[in-house]
Amino acid sequence: MRRGGAAAAALLCLGAACLLGRGFDPRAWLPGGGRLLSAAELARYRGAEGEPGLYLALLGRVFDVQRGRRHYGPGGAYSGLSGKDATRAFVTGDFSPTGLVDDVSELSPLEMLTLQSWLSFYSSNYVFVGKLVGRFYDENGAPTEALRQAEAAIEEGLKFKAESDQRKQQFPPCNSEWSSAGGSRFWCSKQSGGVNRDWIGVPRKLYIPGSRGSHCVCVRPTGPPSGQLDSPEHRDRGDLDNPHLEEYKGCHPLAEWCVLKT
């Protein structure tokens, strides 16, 4: 090796030795970018005077939110989220000490979708810093079982939402109003429920398996049932015979509106 190369190598070794001597952990920098932070280190990034910056964590992913300082900095409406992983509060809105936590095990799959939306927001608008060692990532930056369960819940939530969107197309919500004098009034139109269509429909109660109670939807009363639109043999009753539907008592079964007196 040439003398210059040997000197450079020696300097590199010396630099590495100095870093290791200061407690530098070579695992702290992640292969895909970013670094690993401990909870104690993250707590130093609350944006107060003398602190090194302003960070928050969501599902163990750490973001630099300095550009949103008026929201996340000291005195800001969301300052309670800074310097920690308070994932649960993004769903519940509970900013008390017991609510600013990262435990999402009791959230429903649909509530977990809210976290996915927030994660997308921060990924698009703020700088990704790294990962927080704790509930969602281990000391090597690998996902924990808690993160895998959270991601599975998000996937389940996406499935529920897709089913809900499909159901809304089949059974658009009714228009409704209530008054103490007139009671409850339900009616259908070609735009009710925010679903544009070429049919109006008739009001029915829809009971969703696993859910409590019912809600008013507009049901297509003619043609073949949904899912059998190409079938030449049908009763020309649309979706009226769906087993999860119930007529409103006292209302004509084919009326486009219904009034229930209180």
mmCIF file of C-alpha atoms in Angstrom:
data_model
loop_
_atom_site.group_PDB
_atom_site.id
_atom_site.type_symbol
_atom_site.label_atom_id
_atom_site.label_comp_id
_atom_site.label_asym_id
_atom_site.label_seq_id
_atom_site.Cartn_x
_atom_site.Cartn_y
_atom_site.Cartn_z
ATOM 1 C CA MET A 1 0.000 0.000 0.000
ATOM 2 C CA ARG A 2 1.278 3.481 -0.791
ATOM 3 C CA ARG A 3 2.222 5.727 2.074
ATOM 4 C CA GLY A 4 -0.722 8.114 1.367
ATOM 5 C CA GLY A 5 -3.206 5.233 1.293
ATOM 6 C CA ALA A 6 -1.897 3.845 4.543
ATOM 7 C CA ALA A 7 -2.207 7.246 6.182
ATOM 8 C CA ALA A 8 -5.786 7.657 4.988
ATOM 9 C CA ALA A 9 -6.689 4.201 6.274
ATOM 10 C CA ALA A 10 -5.116 5.022 9.609
ATOM 11 C CA LEU A 11 -7.152 8.209 9.857
ATOM 12 C CA LEU A 12 -10.347 6.335 9.062
ATOM 13 C CA CYS A 13 -9.580 3.754 11.721
ATOM 14 C CA LEU A 14 -8.777 6.492 14.213
ATOM 15 C CA GLY A 15 -12.044 8.277 13.390
ATOM 16 C CA ALA A 16 -14.035 5.080 13.819
ATOM 17 C CA ALA A 17 -12.304 4.382 17.129
ATOM 18 C CA CYS A 18 -13.184 7.865 18.352
ATOM 19 C CA LEU A 19 -16.829 7.412 17.401
ATOM 20 C CA LEU A 20 -16.993 4.034 19.101
ATOM 21 C CA GLY A 21 -15.312 5.522 22.127
ATOM 22 C CA ARG A 22 -18.091 8.097 22.337
ATOM 23 C CA GLY A 23 -20.708 5.363 22.383
ATOM 24 C CA PHE A 24 -21.573 5.441 18.676
ATOM 25 C CA ASP A 25 -23.724 2.442 17.727
ATOM 26 C CA PRO A 26 -23.161 1.387 14.077
ATOM 27 C CA ARG A 27 -26.725 0.026 14.028
ATOM 28 C CA ALA A 28 -28.113 3.506 14.708
ATOM 29 C CA TRP A 29 -28.177 4.320 10.990
ATOM 30 C CA LEU A 30 -30.630 2.276 8.970
ATOM 31 C CA PRO A 31 -29.749 0.806 5.558
ATOM 32 C CA GLY A 32 -32.728 2.480 3.861
ATOM 33 C CA GLY A 33 -32.026 5.879 5.404
ATOM 34 C CA GLY A 34 -32.875 7.382 8.753
ATOM 35 C CA ARG A 35 -31.683 6.297 12.161
ATOM 36 C CA LEU A 36 -32.775 4.543 15.296
ATOM 37 C CA LEU A 37 -33.822 6.651 18.271
ATOM 38 C CA SER A 38 -34.518 5.646 21.837
ATOM 39 C CA ALA A 39 -37.505 7.029 23.718
ATOM 40 C CA ALA A 40 -35.143 9.084 25.880
ATOM 41 C CA GLU A 41 -33.500 10.616 22.824
ATOM 42 C CA LEU A 42 -36.824 11.385 21.140
ATOM 43 C CA ALA A 43 -37.999 13.142 24.315
ATOM 44 C CA ARG A 44 -35.270 15.742 23.725
ATOM 45 C CA TYR A 45 -36.960 16.862 20.496
ATOM 46 C CA ARG A 46 -39.934 18.856 21.759
ATOM 47 C CA GLY A 47 -38.881 22.148 20.202
ATOM 48 C CA ALA A 48 -38.102 23.935 23.468
ATOM 49 C CA GLU A 49 -35.248 26.422 23.694
ATOM 50 C CA GLY A 50 -31.942 24.603 23.858
ATOM 51 C CA GLU A 51 -33.356 21.362 22.436
ATOM 52 C CA PRO A 52 -31.982 20.003 19.135
ATOM 53 C CA GLY A 53 -35.229 19.959 17.163
ATOM 54 C CA LEU A 54 -38.909 19.074 16.952
ATOM 55 C CA TYR A 55 -39.895 15.461 16.257
ATOM 56 C CA LEU A 56 -42.895 13.207 16.720
ATOM 57 C CA ALA A 57 -43.458 9.512 16.113
ATOM 58 C CA LEU A 58 -46.392 7.661 14.615
ATOM 59 C CA LEU A 59 -46.488 3.851 14.668
ATOM 60 C CA GLY A 60 -42.797 4.024 15.527
ATOM 61 C CA ARG A 61 -41.850 6.163 12.512
ATOM 62 C CA VAL A 62 -40.185 9.445 13.474
ATOM 63 C CA PHE A 63 -40.754 12.696 11.556
ATOM 64 C CA ASP A 64 -39.187 16.134 11.786
ATOM 65 C CA VAL A 65 -42.142 18.515 12.200
ATOM 66 C CA GLN A 66 -40.161 21.733 12.566
ATOM 67 C CA ARG A 67 -42.005 23.291 9.613
ATOM 68 C CA GLY A 68 -45.226 22.857 11.591
ATOM 69 C CA ARG A 69 -43.763 24.432 14.703
ATOM 70 C CA ARG A 70 -46.788 26.630 15.424
ATOM 71 C CA HIS A 71 -48.860 23.453 15.758
ATOM 72 C CA TYR A 72 -46.352 21.078 17.361
ATOM 73 C CA GLY A 73 -43.986 23.419 19.193
ATOM 74 C CA PRO A 74 -44.344 24.576 22.814
ATOM 75 C CA GLY A 75 -47.756 26.140 23.286
ATOM 76 C CA GLY A 76 -49.094 24.693 20.039
ATOM 77 C CA ALA A 77 -52.407 22.867 19.860
ATOM 78 C CA TYR A 78 -50.638 19.565 19.166
ATOM 79 C CA SER A 79 -47.543 20.059 21.306
ATOM 80 C CA GLY A 80 -48.535 17.002 23.332
ATOM 81 C CA LEU A 81 -47.625 14.825 20.356
ATOM 82 C CA SER A 82 -44.040 16.077 20.198
ATOM 83 C CA GLY A 83 -41.081 14.189 21.568
ATOM 84 C CA LYS A 84 -42.941 10.897 21.848
ATOM 85 C CA ASP A 85 -44.974 8.251 20.070
ATOM 86 C CA ALA A 86 -48.580 9.142 20.910
ATOM 87 C CA THR A 87 -50.126 7.114 18.098
ATOM 88 C CA ARG A 88 -53.353 6.361 19.961
ATOM 89 C CA ALA A 89 -54.178 10.069 20.364
ATOM 90 C CA PHE A 90 -54.280 10.526 16.580
ATOM 91 C CA VAL A 91 -57.474 8.456 16.634
ATOM 92 C CA THR A 92 -59.033 9.211 20.013
ATOM 93 C CA GLY A 93 -58.145 12.890 20.316
ATOM 94 C CA ASP A 94 -57.323 12.212 23.970
ATOM 95 C CA PHE A 95 -54.406 14.516 24.803
ATOM 96 C CA SER A 96 -54.311 13.646 28.488
ATOM 97 C CA PRO A 97 -51.239 11.833 29.850
ATOM 98 C CA THR A 98 -53.131 8.530 29.695
ATOM 99 C CA GLY A 99 -54.169 9.188 26.099
ATOM 100 C CA LEU A 100 -50.779 10.226 24.703
ATOM 101 C CA VAL A 101 -49.549 6.649 24.331
ATOM 102 C CA ASP A 102 -48.540 4.285 21.534
ATOM 103 C CA ASP A 103 -50.778 1.335 22.487
ATOM 104 C CA VAL A 104 -53.279 0.798 19.634
ATOM 105 C CA SER A 105 -54.238 -2.776 20.505
ATOM 106 C CA GLU A 106 -57.824 -1.802 21.423
ATOM 107 C CA LEU A 107 -58.538 0.259 18.290
ATOM 108 C CA SER A 108 -60.886 -1.190 15.690
ATOM 109 C CA PRO A 109 -59.719 -1.933 12.119
ATOM 110 C CA LEU A 110 -61.681 1.073 10.815
ATOM 111 C CA GLU A 111 -60.088 3.306 13.443
ATOM 112 C CA MET A 112 -56.690 1.999 12.351
ATOM 113 C CA LEU A 113 -57.407 3.382 8.873
ATOM 114 C CA THR A 114 -57.227 6.839 10.425
ATOM 115 C CA LEU A 115 -53.633 6.089 11.388
ATOM 116 C CA GLN A 116 -52.850 5.067 7.841
ATOM 117 C CA SER A 117 -54.176 8.430 6.634
ATOM 118 C CA TRP A 118 -52.058 10.285 9.180
ATOM 119 C CA LEU A 119 -48.987 8.273 8.252
ATOM 120 C CA SER A 120 -49.524 9.164 4.602
ATOM 121 C CA PHE A 121 -49.906 12.828 5.584
ATOM 122 C CA TYR A 122 -46.648 12.967 7.525
ATOM 123 C CA SER A 123 -44.764 11.000 4.874
ATOM 124 C CA SER A 124 -45.889 13.520 2.249
ATOM 125 C CA ASN A 125 -45.435 16.728 4.243
ATOM 126 C CA TYR A 126 -42.585 16.160 6.688
ATOM 127 C CA VAL A 127 -39.089 14.697 6.676
ATOM 128 C CA PHE A 128 -38.740 11.090 7.780
ATOM 129 C CA VAL A 129 -36.034 10.880 10.457
ATOM 130 C CA GLY A 130 -35.949 7.216 11.392
ATOM 131 C CA LYS A 131 -37.517 4.660 13.695
ATOM 132 C CA LEU A 132 -38.229 4.628 17.400
ATOM 133 C CA VAL A 133 -36.948 1.638 19.338
ATOM 134 C CA GLY A 134 -39.815 0.374 21.452
ATOM 135 C CA ARG A 135 -43.284 -0.963 20.777
ATOM 136 C CA PHE A 136 -43.103 -1.066 16.979
ATOM 137 C CA TYR A 137 -39.392 -1.537 16.181
ATOM 138 C CA ASP A 138 -36.722 -3.494 18.012
ATOM 139 C CA GLU A 139 -33.149 -2.411 18.720
ATOM 140 C CA ASN A 140 -32.135 -3.486 15.208
ATOM 141 C CA GLY A 141 -34.886 -1.513 13.509
ATOM 142 C CA ALA A 142 -36.875 -4.650 12.659
ATOM 143 C CA PRO A 143 -40.703 -4.611 12.942
ATOM 144 C CA THR A 144 -42.099 -6.078 16.155
ATOM 145 C CA GLU A 145 -45.162 -8.255 16.581
ATOM 146 C CA ALA A 146 -47.088 -5.146 17.692
ATOM 147 C CA LEU A 147 -46.382 -3.467 14.354
ATOM 148 C CA ARG A 148 -47.339 -6.574 12.426
ATOM 149 C CA GLN A 149 -50.640 -6.707 14.305
ATOM 150 C CA ALA A 150 -51.245 -3.018 13.623
ATOM 151 C CA GLU A 151 -50.571 -3.495 9.907
ATOM 152 C CA ALA A 152 -52.897 -6.517 9.842
ATOM 153 C CA ALA A 153 -55.625 -4.409 11.459
ATOM 154 C CA ILE A 154 -55.116 -1.719 8.814
ATOM 155 C CA GLU A 155 -55.469 -4.345 6.074
ATOM 156 C CA GLU A 156 -58.678 -5.561 7.701
ATOM 157 C CA GLY A 157 -59.908 -1.980 7.866
ATOM 158 C CA LEU A 158 -59.210 -1.534 4.155
ATOM 159 C CA LYS A 159 -61.250 -4.654 3.457
ATOM 160 C CA PHE A 160 -64.139 -3.370 5.581
ATOM 161 C CA LYS A 161 -64.016 -0.011 3.810
ATOM 162 C CA ALA A 162 -64.066 -1.642 0.374
ATOM 163 C CA GLU A 163 -67.095 -3.681 1.418
ATOM 164 C CA SER A 164 -68.750 -0.563 2.832
ATOM 165 C CA ASP A 165 -68.123 1.390 -0.376
ATOM 166 C CA GLN A 166 -69.566 -1.456 -2.433
ATOM 167 C CA ARG A 167 -72.596 -1.686 -0.133
ATOM 168 C CA LYS A 168 -73.126 2.080 -0.412
ATOM 169 C CA GLN A 169 -73.299 1.792 -4.186
ATOM 170 C CA GLN A 170 -75.898 -0.959 -3.883
ATOM 171 C CA PHE A 171 -77.809 0.654 -1.008
ATOM 172 C CA PRO A 172 -77.245 4.444 -1.009
ATOM 173 C CA PRO A 173 -78.264 6.203 2.235
ATOM 174 C CA CYS A 174 -81.630 7.979 2.279
ATOM 175 C CA ASN A 175 -82.172 11.689 2.677
ATOM 176 C CA SER A 176 -83.709 12.354 6.077
ATOM 177 C CA GLU A 177 -85.037 15.109 8.299
ATOM 178 C CA TRP A 178 -86.767 15.326 11.650
ATOM 179 C CA SER A 179 -89.059 17.837 13.308
ATOM 180 C CA SER A 180 -91.007 17.724 16.576
ATOM 181 C CA ALA A 181 -94.202 18.459 14.683
ATOM 182 C CA GLY A 182 -93.801 16.177 11.702
ATOM 183 C CA GLY A 183 -91.625 13.364 13.043
ATOM 184 C CA SER A 184 -89.039 11.628 10.855
ATOM 185 C CA ARG A 185 -89.137 11.824 7.077
ATOM 186 C CA PHE A 186 -87.055 9.641 4.764
ATOM 187 C CA TRP A 187 -86.902 9.976 1.003
ATOM 188 C CA CYS A 188 -84.832 8.857 -1.971
ATOM 189 C CA SER A 189 -83.533 10.706 -5.008
ATOM 190 C CA LYS A 190 -81.064 10.016 -7.786
ATOM 191 C CA GLN A 191 -78.328 11.677 -5.695
ATOM 192 C CA SER A 192 -79.258 10.664 -2.135
ATOM 193 C CA GLY A 193 -76.361 9.487 -0.025
ATOM 194 C CA GLY A 194 -73.976 11.207 -2.420
ATOM 195 C CA VAL A 195 -74.349 8.329 -4.904
ATOM 196 C CA ASN A 196 -75.274 9.446 -8.419
ATOM 197 C CA ARG A 197 -77.349 6.841 -10.230
ATOM 198 C CA ASP A 198 -80.085 6.425 -12.855
ATOM 199 C CA TRP A 199 -82.687 5.107 -10.381
ATOM 200 C CA ILE A 200 -84.381 6.659 -7.351
ATOM 201 C CA GLY A 201 -85.167 3.738 -5.082
ATOM 202 C CA VAL A 202 -87.480 3.212 -2.111
ATOM 203 C CA PRO A 203 -86.609 3.570 1.608
ATOM 204 C CA ARG A 204 -85.832 0.460 3.624
ATOM 205 C CA LYS A 205 -84.132 -0.364 6.916
ATOM 206 C CA LEU A 206 -80.767 -2.049 6.337
ATOM 207 C CA TYR A 207 -79.353 -4.324 9.045
ATOM 208 C CA ILE A 208 -75.657 -5.029 8.653
ATOM 209 C CA PRO A 209 -74.502 -8.310 10.231
ATOM 210 C CA GLY A 210 -72.372 -7.628 13.287
ATOM 211 C CA SER A 211 -73.623 -4.039 13.664
ATOM 212 C CA ARG A 212 -76.188 -2.652 16.055
ATOM 213 C CA GLY A 213 -79.458 -1.229 14.809
ATOM 214 C CA SER A 214 -80.321 -0.260 11.263
ATOM 215 C CA HIS A 215 -80.144 2.747 8.968
ATOM 216 C CA CYS A 216 -82.252 3.983 6.093
ATOM 217 C CA VAL A 217 -81.101 3.138 2.581
ATOM 218 C CA CYS A 218 -82.565 3.490 -0.891
ATOM 219 C CA VAL A 219 -83.255 0.195 -2.624
ATOM 220 C CA ARG A 220 -83.592 -0.406 -6.348
ATOM 221 C CA PRO A 221 -87.134 -1.836 -6.795
ATOM 222 C CA THR A 222 -86.964 -3.148 -10.375
ATOM 223 C CA GLY A 223 -84.773 -5.334 -12.542
ATOM 224 C CA PRO A 224 -82.588 -8.254 -11.470
ATOM 225 C CA PRO A 225 -80.880 -8.384 -8.043
ATOM 226 C CA SER A 226 -77.388 -6.896 -7.729
ATOM 227 C CA GLY A 227 -74.808 -9.478 -8.714
ATOM 228 C CA GLN A 228 -77.241 -11.093 -11.124
ATOM 229 C CA LEU A 229 -77.644 -8.242 -13.607
ATOM 230 C CA ASP A 230 -77.036 -10.564 -16.573
ATOM 231 C CA SER A 231 -79.591 -13.103 -15.428
ATOM 232 C CA PRO A 232 -82.535 -13.341 -17.869
ATOM 233 C CA GLU A 233 -84.753 -14.897 -15.195
ATOM 234 C CA HIS A 234 -85.680 -12.734 -12.244
ATOM 235 C CA ARG A 235 -88.747 -11.371 -10.455
ATOM 236 C CA ASP A 236 -88.173 -7.760 -11.533
ATOM 237 C CA ARG A 237 -87.889 -6.680 -7.895
ATOM 238 C CA GLY A 238 -84.344 -5.366 -7.893
ATOM 239 C CA ASP A 239 -82.849 -5.757 -4.411
ATOM 240 C CA LEU A 240 -86.127 -5.651 -2.486
ATOM 241 C CA ASP A 241 -85.822 -9.299 -1.446
ATOM 242 C CA ASN A 242 -82.410 -8.879 0.162
ATOM 243 C CA PRO A 243 -82.645 -10.649 3.561
ATOM 244 C CA HIS A 244 -80.974 -7.770 5.414
ATOM 245 C CA LEU A 245 -83.724 -5.304 4.496
ATOM 246 C CA GLU A 246 -86.941 -4.483 6.336
ATOM 247 C CA GLU A 247 -89.891 -2.329 5.299
ATOM 248 C CA TYR A 248 -90.946 0.726 7.310
ATOM 249 C CA LYS A 249 -94.264 -0.069 8.929
ATOM 250 C CA GLY A 250 -97.012 2.304 7.927
ATOM 251 C CA CYS A 251 -95.286 3.280 4.675
ATOM 252 C CA HIS A 252 -96.252 2.105 1.207
ATOM 253 C CA PRO A 253 -93.658 -0.515 0.191
ATOM 254 C CA LEU A 254 -92.998 1.167 -3.190
ATOM 255 C CA ALA A 255 -93.193 4.818 -2.113
ATOM 256 C CA GLU A 256 -90.094 6.959 -2.666
ATOM 257 C CA TRP A 257 -90.633 8.684 0.681
ATOM 258 C CA CYS A 258 -91.838 7.746 4.148
ATOM 259 C CA VAL A 259 -92.958 9.732 7.195
ATOM 260 C CA LEU A 260 -92.856 8.259 10.702
ATOM 261 C CA LYS A 261 -94.807 10.218 13.310
ATOM 262 C CA THR A 262 -93.307 10.513 16.777
#
